[in-house]
Amino acid sequence: TDIAKIAFKRASTCYIPEGSISMFPPVIGERLGLTKTDQKDKKRCMTFSVDFDPEYTDVKRAFDYETARISPGYVSEIYQLTYDYVDTVLESDNNAFDTLSADEYNDIKLLKKVSMAFNAARTEGGAVGFAFTNPKVILDRVPEISTFNGTPTIYDPGYFPQVSIGHTVNTLSRTLVSEIMILANHISGRFSKKHGLKNVFRGQEFKINSVAADELLKNLLNKRDIKGNLDLVNTSKILPLTLAAYMTMKPARHRTLGLDVYSQSTSPLRRFTDIIVHWQIQNFLLTGKGGLLDGHEVERRIFHLNSRQGIIKRAQNNGMRFWLLKELQ
């Protein structure tokens, strides 16, 4: 469709200090987003599942990946919870929240246990967390940009934006969401691999080209904390060994996530790679005959999306760098 062509050309949503440039026109997100329309309307969805033993004694056996499955279904009456609210729930010892039923409270607590177990399993598998986060640049208002003579120039007489610099704090709720999304993407990868689907997988490796490099990597991995994170000094040592993540049509190991296979599927409204993954899985669920796209079509799209992602990443970094330098001036 024309809408899919627009999304494919953009590749993903681009986030810059002046605001976000959506992959889809805003009206699409309003119609397809789970929380954007009448809550009584049923929305089609895919459920990513795996059996979990909450009484596990060995983290390697907490998840039974042989049961990993993806099922089509419908959802309705979804409501949103803020990160701050969930942090308060997770830090509480009992349900004193008027807006949560006992089951909902227990579900959130169980999700925390699932996320902690999965993080521990990934750490056991060699996952590495780096000791830095990208700064967050916030403008009090978006300036007017003039393109006279083809050169973008800030043109807002008598006013220059106030720049605030911060970073996202990795709270309990954010860690919970992050781990559950990584788990869903892992299930997506396992499902695609099991059924031989030509899909978009994401891999990442370390650059080990000598005995010394191998020994350094092993030494650094031993210095991770219980959550798999390195401090700033050791992060700076491991970065030269860390190769960039890449997209591939073949199942691949993702070393820094500590997973043997990974396929992003949790953000189809802002990443076109996730749309492809959904197309492939959905077609298999409906027909049992493989993905919607053949291998050549998937490979061709990966080539384009790899190129576009590089452009988007540079635009985001340059936009942030511009305003950081303006603030320093």
mmCIF file of N, CA and C in Angstrom, residues 24-139:
data_model
loop_
_atom_site.group_PDB
_atom_site.id
_atom_site.type_symbol
_atom_site.label_atom_id
_atom_site.label_comp_id
_atom_site.label_asym_id
_atom_site.label_seq_id
_atom_site.Cartn_x
_atom_site.Cartn_y
_atom_site.Cartn_z
ATOM 1 N N PHE A 24 5.080 6.536 10.479
ATOM 2 C CA PHE A 24 3.735 6.577 9.913
ATOM 3 C C PHE A 24 3.147 7.973 10.089
ATOM 4 N N PRO A 25 2.242 8.392 9.221
ATOM 5 C CA PRO A 25 1.481 9.613 9.487
ATOM 6 C C PRO A 25 0.771 9.481 10.839
ATOM 7 N N PRO A 26 0.650 10.560 11.613
ATOM 8 C CA PRO A 26 0.057 10.487 12.956
ATOM 9 C C PRO A 26 -1.299 9.797 13.014
ATOM 10 N N VAL A 27 -2.131 9.963 11.971
ATOM 11 C CA VAL A 27 -3.467 9.372 11.993
ATOM 12 C C VAL A 27 -3.403 7.848 12.064
ATOM 13 N N ILE A 28 -2.353 7.251 11.513
ATOM 14 C CA ILE A 28 -2.214 5.795 11.544
ATOM 15 C C ILE A 28 -1.994 5.320 12.973
ATOM 16 N N GLY A 29 -1.118 6.018 13.694
ATOM 17 C CA GLY A 29 -0.886 5.658 15.085
ATOM 18 C C GLY A 29 -2.136 5.809 15.929
ATOM 19 N N GLU A 30 -2.926 6.837 15.609
ATOM 20 C CA GLU A 30 -4.160 7.058 16.357
ATOM 21 C C GLU A 30 -5.170 5.941 16.119
ATOM 22 N N ARG A 31 -5.185 5.398 14.918
ATOM 23 C CA ARG A 31 -6.155 4.350 14.587
ATOM 24 C C ARG A 31 -5.675 2.962 15.003
ATOM 25 N N LEU A 32 -4.361 2.739 14.925
ATOM 26 C CA LEU A 32 -3.836 1.405 15.195
ATOM 27 C C LEU A 32 -3.299 1.228 16.610
ATOM 28 N N GLY A 33 -2.933 2.329 17.271
ATOM 29 C CA GLY A 33 -2.408 2.228 18.628
ATOM 30 C C GLY A 33 -3.426 1.603 19.569
ATOM 31 N N LEU A 34 -2.950 0.747 20.456
ATOM 32 C CA LEU A 34 -3.859 -0.006 21.322
ATOM 33 C C LEU A 34 -4.646 0.876 22.278
ATOM 34 N N THR A 35 -4.105 2.027 22.629
ATOM 35 C CA THR A 35 -4.780 2.864 23.624
ATOM 36 C C THR A 35 -5.322 4.159 23.028
ATOM 37 N N LYS A 36 -5.421 4.235 21.711
ATOM 38 C CA LYS A 36 -5.751 5.503 21.068
ATOM 39 C C LYS A 36 -7.225 5.684 20.732
ATOM 40 N N THR A 37 -7.979 4.607 20.657
ATOM 41 C CA THR A 37 -9.375 4.727 20.235
ATOM 42 C C THR A 37 -10.302 4.187 21.312
ATOM 43 N N ASP A 38 -11.561 3.978 20.948
ATOM 44 C CA ASP A 38 -12.563 3.475 21.879
ATOM 45 C C ASP A 38 -12.065 2.203 22.554
ATOM 46 N N GLN A 39 -11.981 2.236 23.875
ATOM 47 C CA GLN A 39 -11.417 1.112 24.615
ATOM 48 C C GLN A 39 -12.243 -0.163 24.497
ATOM 49 N N LYS A 40 -13.502 -0.038 24.078
ATOM 50 C CA LYS A 40 -14.339 -1.234 23.946
ATOM 51 C C LYS A 40 -14.116 -1.937 22.608
ATOM 52 N N ASP A 41 -13.473 -1.227 21.674
ATOM 53 C CA ASP A 41 -13.184 -1.842 20.379
ATOM 54 C C ASP A 41 -12.126 -2.925 20.539
ATOM 55 N N LYS A 42 -12.354 -4.056 19.890
ATOM 56 C CA LYS A 42 -11.358 -5.121 19.914
ATOM 57 C C LYS A 42 -10.244 -4.798 18.924
ATOM 58 N N LYS A 43 -9.013 -5.017 19.381
ATOM 59 C CA LYS A 43 -7.851 -4.799 18.537
ATOM 60 C C LYS A 43 -7.145 -6.128 18.310
ATOM 61 N N ARG A 44 -6.757 -6.369 17.068
ATOM 62 C CA ARG A 44 -6.000 -7.582 16.789
ATOM 63 C C ARG A 44 -4.607 -7.480 17.408
ATOM 64 N N CYS A 45 -4.087 -8.587 17.862
ATOM 65 C CA CYS A 45 -2.769 -8.578 18.484
ATOM 66 C C CYS A 45 -2.102 -9.937 18.293
ATOM 67 N N MET A 46 -0.823 -9.994 18.634
ATOM 68 C CA MET A 46 -0.108 -11.259 18.721
ATOM 69 C C MET A 46 0.467 -11.361 20.127
ATOM 70 N N THR A 47 0.277 -12.505 20.748
ATOM 71 C CA THR A 47 0.751 -12.729 22.112
ATOM 72 C C THR A 47 2.012 -13.583 22.080
ATOM 73 N N PHE A 48 3.065 -13.095 22.711
ATOM 74 C CA PHE A 48 4.336 -13.811 22.790
ATOM 75 C C PHE A 48 4.423 -14.454 24.173
ATOM 76 N N SER A 49 4.579 -15.768 24.226
ATOM 77 C CA SER A 49 4.488 -16.483 25.503
ATOM 78 C C SER A 49 5.624 -17.480 25.679
ATOM 79 N N VAL A 50 5.957 -17.738 26.933
ATOM 80 C CA VAL A 50 6.897 -18.798 27.292
ATOM 81 C C VAL A 50 6.590 -19.201 28.729
ATOM 82 N N ASP A 51 6.703 -20.476 29.035
ATOM 83 C CA ASP A 51 6.433 -20.941 30.395
ATOM 84 C C ASP A 51 7.543 -20.482 31.337
ATOM 85 N N PHE A 52 7.138 -19.979 32.510
ATOM 86 C CA PHE A 52 8.078 -19.464 33.511
ATOM 87 C C PHE A 52 7.785 -20.103 34.851
ATOM 88 N N ASP A 53 8.830 -20.551 35.526
ATOM 89 C CA ASP A 53 8.700 -21.148 36.850
ATOM 90 C C ASP A 53 9.076 -20.112 37.904
ATOM 91 N N PRO A 54 8.085 -19.517 38.596
ATOM 92 C CA PRO A 54 8.392 -18.472 39.584
ATOM 93 C C PRO A 54 9.136 -18.996 40.805
ATOM 94 N N GLU A 55 9.168 -20.312 40.968
ATOM 95 C CA GLU A 55 9.867 -20.915 42.111
ATOM 96 C C GLU A 55 11.230 -21.469 41.698
ATOM 97 N N TYR A 56 11.786 -20.964 40.619
ATOM 98 C CA TYR A 56 13.041 -21.511 40.097
ATOM 99 C C TYR A 56 14.177 -21.404 41.122
ATOM 100 N N THR A 57 15.061 -22.393 41.078
ATOM 101 C CA THR A 57 16.280 -22.363 41.898
ATOM 102 C C THR A 57 17.516 -22.199 41.019
ATOM 103 N N ASP A 58 17.381 -22.551 39.754
ATOM 104 C CA ASP A 58 18.456 -22.383 38.773
ATOM 105 C C ASP A 58 17.932 -21.489 37.657
ATOM 106 N N VAL A 59 18.551 -20.314 37.494
ATOM 107 C CA VAL A 59 18.038 -19.344 36.524
ATOM 108 C C VAL A 59 18.041 -19.899 35.101
ATOM 109 N N LYS A 60 18.906 -20.873 34.841
ATOM 110 C CA LYS A 60 18.952 -21.475 33.508
ATOM 111 C C LYS A 60 17.674 -22.257 33.196
ATOM 112 N N ARG A 61 16.947 -22.635 34.252
ATOM 113 C CA ARG A 61 15.724 -23.415 34.059
ATOM 114 C C ARG A 61 14.462 -22.623 34.401
ATOM 115 N N ALA A 62 14.623 -21.336 34.610
ATOM 116 C CA ALA A 62 13.457 -20.508 34.952
ATOM 117 C C ALA A 62 12.484 -20.412 33.780
ATOM 118 N N PHE A 63 13.027 -20.398 32.561
ATOM 119 C CA PHE A 63 12.198 -20.297 31.357
ATOM 120 C C PHE A 63 12.329 -21.583 30.541
ATOM 121 N N ASP A 64 11.193 -22.147 30.165
ATOM 122 C CA ASP A 64 11.186 -23.340 29.316
ATOM 123 C C ASP A 64 11.012 -22.881 27.871
ATOM 124 N N TYR A 65 12.122 -22.614 27.196
ATOM 125 C CA TYR A 65 12.057 -22.039 25.856
ATOM 126 C C TYR A 65 11.464 -22.985 24.821
ATOM 127 N N GLU A 66 11.390 -24.263 25.151
ATOM 128 C CA GLU A 66 10.740 -25.200 24.232
ATOM 129 C C GLU A 66 9.245 -24.898 24.112
ATOM 130 N N THR A 67 8.703 -24.165 25.084
ATOM 131 C CA THR A 67 7.276 -23.811 25.050
ATOM 132 C C THR A 67 7.035 -22.442 24.411
ATOM 133 N N ALA A 68 8.104 -21.776 23.966
ATOM 134 C CA ALA A 68 7.955 -20.440 23.370
ATOM 135 C C ALA A 68 6.981 -20.489 22.200
ATOM 136 N N ARG A 69 6.034 -19.577 22.194
ATOM 137 C CA ARG A 69 4.989 -19.607 21.176
ATOM 138 C C ARG A 69 4.452 -18.195 20.914
ATOM 139 N N ILE A 70 3.849 -18.040 19.763
ATOM 140 C CA ILE A 70 3.205 -16.783 19.393
ATOM 141 C C ILE A 70 1.801 -17.110 18.913
ATOM 142 N N SER A 71 0.811 -16.404 19.456
ATOM 143 C CA SER A 71 -0.588 -16.711 19.142
ATOM 144 C C SER A 71 -1.324 -15.440 18.727
ATOM 145 N N PRO A 72 -2.192 -15.522 17.709
ATOM 146 C CA PRO A 72 -3.017 -14.370 17.331
ATOM 147 C C PRO A 72 -4.200 -14.236 18.281
ATOM 148 N N GLY A 73 -4.693 -13.036 18.446
ATOM 149 C CA GLY A 73 -5.847 -12.846 19.325
ATOM 150 C C GLY A 73 -6.382 -11.432 19.248
ATOM 151 N N TYR A 74 -7.205 -11.078 20.236
ATOM 152 C CA TYR A 74 -7.796 -9.747 20.322
ATOM 153 C C TYR A 74 -7.625 -9.213 21.744
ATOM 154 N N VAL A 75 -7.503 -7.908 21.861
ATOM 155 C CA VAL A 75 -7.461 -7.259 23.167
ATOM 156 C C VAL A 75 -8.404 -6.059 23.151
ATOM 157 N N SER A 76 -8.877 -5.682 24.329
ATOM 158 C CA SER A 76 -9.725 -4.495 24.451
ATOM 159 C C SER A 76 -9.617 -3.967 25.875
ATOM 160 N N GLU A 77 -10.159 -2.780 26.088
ATOM 161 C CA GLU A 77 -10.186 -2.142 27.408
ATOM 162 C C GLU A 77 -8.791 -2.094 28.031
ATOM 163 N N ILE A 78 -7.850 -1.589 27.260
ATOM 164 C CA ILE A 78 -6.474 -1.432 27.733
ATOM 165 C C ILE A 78 -6.333 -0.044 28.352
ATOM 166 N N TYR A 79 -5.642 0.037 29.465
ATOM 167 C CA TYR A 79 -5.368 1.351 30.031
ATOM 168 C C TYR A 79 -3.881 1.465 30.324
ATOM 169 N N GLN A 80 -3.417 2.690 30.369
ATOM 170 C CA GLN A 80 -1.993 2.947 30.521
ATOM 171 C C GLN A 80 -1.629 3.246 31.972
ATOM 172 N N LEU A 81 -0.428 2.819 32.339
ATOM 173 C CA LEU A 81 0.152 3.155 33.633
ATOM 174 C C LEU A 81 1.462 3.888 33.383
ATOM 175 N N THR A 82 1.739 4.925 34.147
ATOM 176 C CA THR A 82 2.989 5.656 33.969
ATOM 177 C C THR A 82 4.134 4.907 34.640
ATOM 178 N N TYR A 83 5.343 5.217 34.207
ATOM 179 C CA TYR A 83 6.522 4.606 34.827
ATOM 180 C C TYR A 83 6.575 4.944 36.318
ATOM 181 N N ASP A 84 6.287 6.193 36.652
ATOM 182 C CA ASP A 84 6.340 6.607 38.060
ATOM 183 C C ASP A 84 5.339 5.822 38.904
ATOM 184 N N TYR A 85 4.144 5.616 38.352
ATOM 185 C CA TYR A 85 3.116 4.879 39.093
ATOM 186 C C TYR A 85 3.560 3.443 39.330
ATOM 187 N N VAL A 86 4.085 2.792 38.289
ATOM 188 C CA VAL A 86 4.524 1.399 38.428
ATOM 189 C C VAL A 86 5.710 1.305 39.384
ATOM 190 N N ASP A 87 6.590 2.299 39.375
ATOM 191 C CA ASP A 87 7.692 2.310 40.346
ATOM 192 C C ASP A 87 7.153 2.300 41.772
ATOM 193 N N THR A 88 6.117 3.093 42.008
ATOM 194 C CA THR A 88 5.506 3.135 43.338
ATOM 195 C C THR A 88 4.920 1.782 43.711
ATOM 196 N N VAL A 89 4.266 1.128 42.753
ATOM 197 C CA VAL A 89 3.689 -0.197 42.999
ATOM 198 C C VAL A 89 4.787 -1.208 43.312
ATOM 199 N N LEU A 90 5.848 -1.194 42.525
ATOM 200 C CA LEU A 90 6.923 -2.169 42.696
ATOM 201 C C LEU A 90 7.662 -1.993 44.020
ATOM 202 N N GLU A 91 7.688 -0.771 44.515
ATOM 203 C CA GLU A 91 8.384 -0.501 45.771
ATOM 204 C C GLU A 91 7.504 -0.745 46.990
ATOM 205 N N SER A 92 6.212 -1.015 46.770
ATOM 206 C CA SER A 92 5.286 -1.216 47.886
ATOM 207 C C SER A 92 5.290 -2.668 48.353
ATOM 208 N N ASP A 93 4.880 -2.873 49.591
ATOM 209 C CA ASP A 93 4.805 -4.223 50.159
ATOM 210 C C ASP A 93 3.390 -4.778 50.145
ATOM 211 N N ASN A 94 2.411 -3.924 49.869
ATOM 212 C CA ASN A 94 1.026 -4.399 49.814
ATOM 213 C C ASN A 94 0.228 -3.523 48.864
ATOM 214 N N ASN A 95 -0.930 -4.017 48.458
ATOM 215 C CA ASN A 95 -1.757 -3.299 47.495
ATOM 216 C C ASN A 95 -2.632 -2.261 48.191
ATOM 217 N N ALA A 96 -2.134 -1.016 48.178
ATOM 218 C CA ALA A 96 -2.910 0.075 48.761
ATOM 219 C C ALA A 96 -3.335 1.050 47.667
ATOM 220 N N PHE A 97 -3.570 0.524 46.466
ATOM 221 C CA PHE A 97 -3.865 1.363 45.305
ATOM 222 C C PHE A 97 -5.313 1.165 44.870
ATOM 223 N N ASP A 98 -6.068 2.247 44.896
ATOM 224 C CA ASP A 98 -7.490 2.172 44.557
ATOM 225 C C ASP A 98 -7.721 1.769 43.104
ATOM 226 N N THR A 99 -6.764 2.082 42.234
ATOM 227 C CA THR A 99 -6.965 1.841 40.801
ATOM 228 C C THR A 99 -6.547 0.442 40.364
ATOM 229 N N LEU A 100 -5.991 -0.354 41.265
ATOM 230 C CA LEU A 100 -5.532 -1.698 40.911
ATOM 231 C C LEU A 100 -6.308 -2.763 41.670
ATOM 232 N N SER A 101 -6.748 -3.783 40.944
ATOM 233 C CA SER A 101 -7.346 -4.938 41.616
ATOM 234 C C SER A 101 -6.222 -5.793 42.191
ATOM 235 N N ALA A 102 -6.584 -6.750 43.017
ATOM 236 C CA ALA A 102 -5.579 -7.640 43.605
ATOM 237 C C ALA A 102 -4.830 -8.401 42.516
ATOM 238 N N ASP A 103 -5.563 -8.852 41.493
ATOM 239 C CA ASP A 103 -4.929 -9.595 40.398
ATOM 240 C C ASP A 103 -3.960 -8.716 39.617
ATOM 241 N N GLU A 104 -4.356 -7.471 39.366
ATOM 242 C CA GLU A 104 -3.487 -6.561 38.615
ATOM 243 C C GLU A 104 -2.225 -6.244 39.408
ATOM 244 N N TYR A 105 -2.383 -6.038 40.704
ATOM 245 C CA TYR A 105 -1.233 -5.773 41.568
ATOM 246 C C TYR A 105 -0.273 -6.959 41.547
ATOM 247 N N ASN A 106 -0.818 -8.163 41.682
ATOM 248 C CA ASN A 106 0.022 -9.366 41.684
ATOM 249 C C ASN A 106 0.679 -9.597 40.326
ATOM 250 N N ASP A 107 -0.024 -9.247 39.247
ATOM 251 C CA ASP A 107 0.552 -9.389 37.903
ATOM 252 C C ASP A 107 1.786 -8.505 37.741
ATOM 253 N N ILE A 108 1.694 -7.266 38.227
ATOM 254 C CA ILE A 108 2.832 -6.347 38.116
ATOM 255 C C ILE A 108 4.013 -6.875 38.923
ATOM 256 N N LYS A 109 3.723 -7.388 40.110
ATOM 257 C CA LYS A 109 4.783 -7.957 40.942
ATOM 258 C C LYS A 109 5.421 -9.171 40.264
ATOM 259 N N LEU A 110 4.585 -9.998 39.615
ATOM 260 C CA LEU A 110 5.101 -11.183 38.928
ATOM 261 C C LEU A 110 5.944 -10.779 37.720
ATOM 262 N N LEU A 111 5.516 -9.744 37.008
ATOM 263 C CA LEU A 111 6.295 -9.262 35.870
ATOM 264 C C LEU A 111 7.679 -8.797 36.313
ATOM 265 N N LYS A 112 7.750 -8.206 37.493
ATOM 266 C CA LYS A 112 9.055 -7.813 38.032
ATOM 267 C C LYS A 112 9.931 -9.042 38.234
ATOM 268 N N LYS A 113 9.344 -10.112 38.763
ATOM 269 C CA LYS A 113 10.104 -11.341 38.988
ATOM 270 C C LYS A 113 10.557 -11.947 37.666
ATOM 271 N N VAL A 114 9.672 -11.917 36.663
ATOM 272 C CA VAL A 114 10.022 -12.419 35.328
ATOM 273 C C VAL A 114 11.185 -11.614 34.754
ATOM 274 N N SER A 115 11.099 -10.292 34.857
ATOM 275 C CA SER A 115 12.139 -9.432 34.284
ATOM 276 C C SER A 115 13.476 -9.642 34.984
ATOM 277 N N MET A 116 13.456 -9.808 36.300
ATOM 278 C CA MET A 116 14.696 -10.036 37.042
ATOM 279 C C MET A 116 15.313 -11.384 36.678
ATOM 280 N N ALA A 117 14.462 -12.404 36.521
ATOM 281 C CA ALA A 117 14.958 -13.733 36.158
ATOM 282 C C ALA A 117 15.548 -13.718 34.752
ATOM 283 N N PHE A 118 14.892 -13.013 33.842
ATOM 284 C CA PHE A 118 15.389 -12.970 32.467
ATOM 285 C C PHE A 118 16.696 -12.195 32.389
ATOM 286 N N ASN A 119 16.804 -11.111 33.159
ATOM 287 C CA ASN A 119 18.060 -10.368 33.211
ATOM 288 C C ASN A 119 19.186 -11.252 33.739
ATOM 289 N N ALA A 120 18.886 -12.037 34.777
ATOM 290 C CA ALA A 120 19.894 -12.945 35.336
ATOM 291 C C ALA A 120 20.296 -14.010 34.320
ATOM 292 N N ALA A 121 19.314 -14.511 33.562
ATOM 293 C CA ALA A 121 19.599 -15.525 32.540
ATOM 294 C C ALA A 121 20.459 -14.931 31.425
ATOM 295 N N ARG A 122 20.172 -13.698 31.041
ATOM 296 C CA ARG A 122 20.975 -13.050 30.000
ATOM 297 C C ARG A 122 22.396 -12.793 30.489
ATOM 298 N N THR A 123 22.508 -12.380 31.750
ATOM 299 C CA THR A 123 23.833 -12.154 32.330
ATOM 300 C C THR A 123 24.633 -13.447 32.339
ATOM 301 N N GLU A 124 23.965 -14.540 32.683
ATOM 302 C CA GLU A 124 24.602 -15.857 32.651
ATOM 303 C C GLU A 124 25.053 -16.196 31.228
ATOM 304 N N GLY A 125 24.313 -15.704 30.240
ATOM 305 C CA GLY A 125 24.642 -15.967 28.839
ATOM 306 C C GLY A 125 25.672 -15.017 28.258
ATOM 307 N N GLY A 126 26.186 -14.095 29.087
ATOM 308 C CA GLY A 126 27.243 -13.194 28.636
ATOM 309 C C GLY A 126 26.806 -11.783 28.315
ATOM 310 N N ALA A 127 25.590 -11.403 28.688
ATOM 311 C CA ALA A 127 25.104 -10.048 28.404
ATOM 312 C C ALA A 127 25.967 -9.002 29.105
ATOM 313 N N VAL A 128 26.092 -7.853 28.463
ATOM 314 C CA VAL A 128 26.907 -6.768 29.011
ATOM 315 C C VAL A 128 26.113 -5.468 28.988
ATOM 316 N N GLY A 129 26.072 -4.787 30.125
ATOM 317 C CA GLY A 129 25.459 -3.471 30.201
ATOM 318 C C GLY A 129 26.546 -2.419 30.300
ATOM 319 N N PHE A 130 26.441 -1.373 29.490
ATOM 320 C CA PHE A 130 27.463 -0.333 29.461
ATOM 321 C C PHE A 130 27.117 0.807 30.416
ATOM 322 N N ALA A 131 28.140 1.441 30.964
ATOM 323 C CA ALA A 131 27.946 2.468 31.993
ATOM 324 C C ALA A 131 27.828 3.862 31.390
ATOM 325 N N PHE A 132 26.967 4.014 30.419
ATOM 326 C CA PHE A 132 26.683 5.350 29.913
ATOM 327 C C PHE A 132 25.308 5.361 29.267
ATOM 328 N N THR A 133 24.707 6.516 29.269
ATOM 329 C CA THR A 133 23.428 6.711 28.590
ATOM 330 C C THR A 133 23.527 7.964 27.734
ATOM 331 N N ASN A 134 22.768 8.004 26.670
ATOM 332 C CA ASN A 134 22.767 9.196 25.827
ATOM 333 C C ASN A 134 22.083 10.344 26.557
ATOM 334 N N PRO A 135 22.665 11.543 26.499
ATOM 335 C CA PRO A 135 22.001 12.685 27.129
ATOM 336 C C PRO A 135 20.685 12.992 26.433
ATOM 337 N N LYS A 136 19.781 13.580 27.178
ATOM 338 C CA LYS A 136 18.477 13.961 26.628
ATOM 339 C C LYS A 136 18.415 15.478 26.563
ATOM 340 N N VAL A 137 18.239 16.012 25.364
ATOM 341 C CA VAL A 137 18.193 17.457 25.159
ATOM 342 C C VAL A 137 16.740 17.888 24.991
ATOM 343 N N ILE A 138 16.309 18.837 25.824
ATOM 344 C CA ILE A 138 14.925 19.308 25.794
ATOM 345 C C ILE A 138 14.914 20.806 25.502
ATOM 346 N N LEU A 139 14.132 21.208 24.508
ATOM 347 C CA LEU A 139 13.985 22.619 24.166
ATOM 348 C C LEU A 139 12.667 23.132 24.712
#
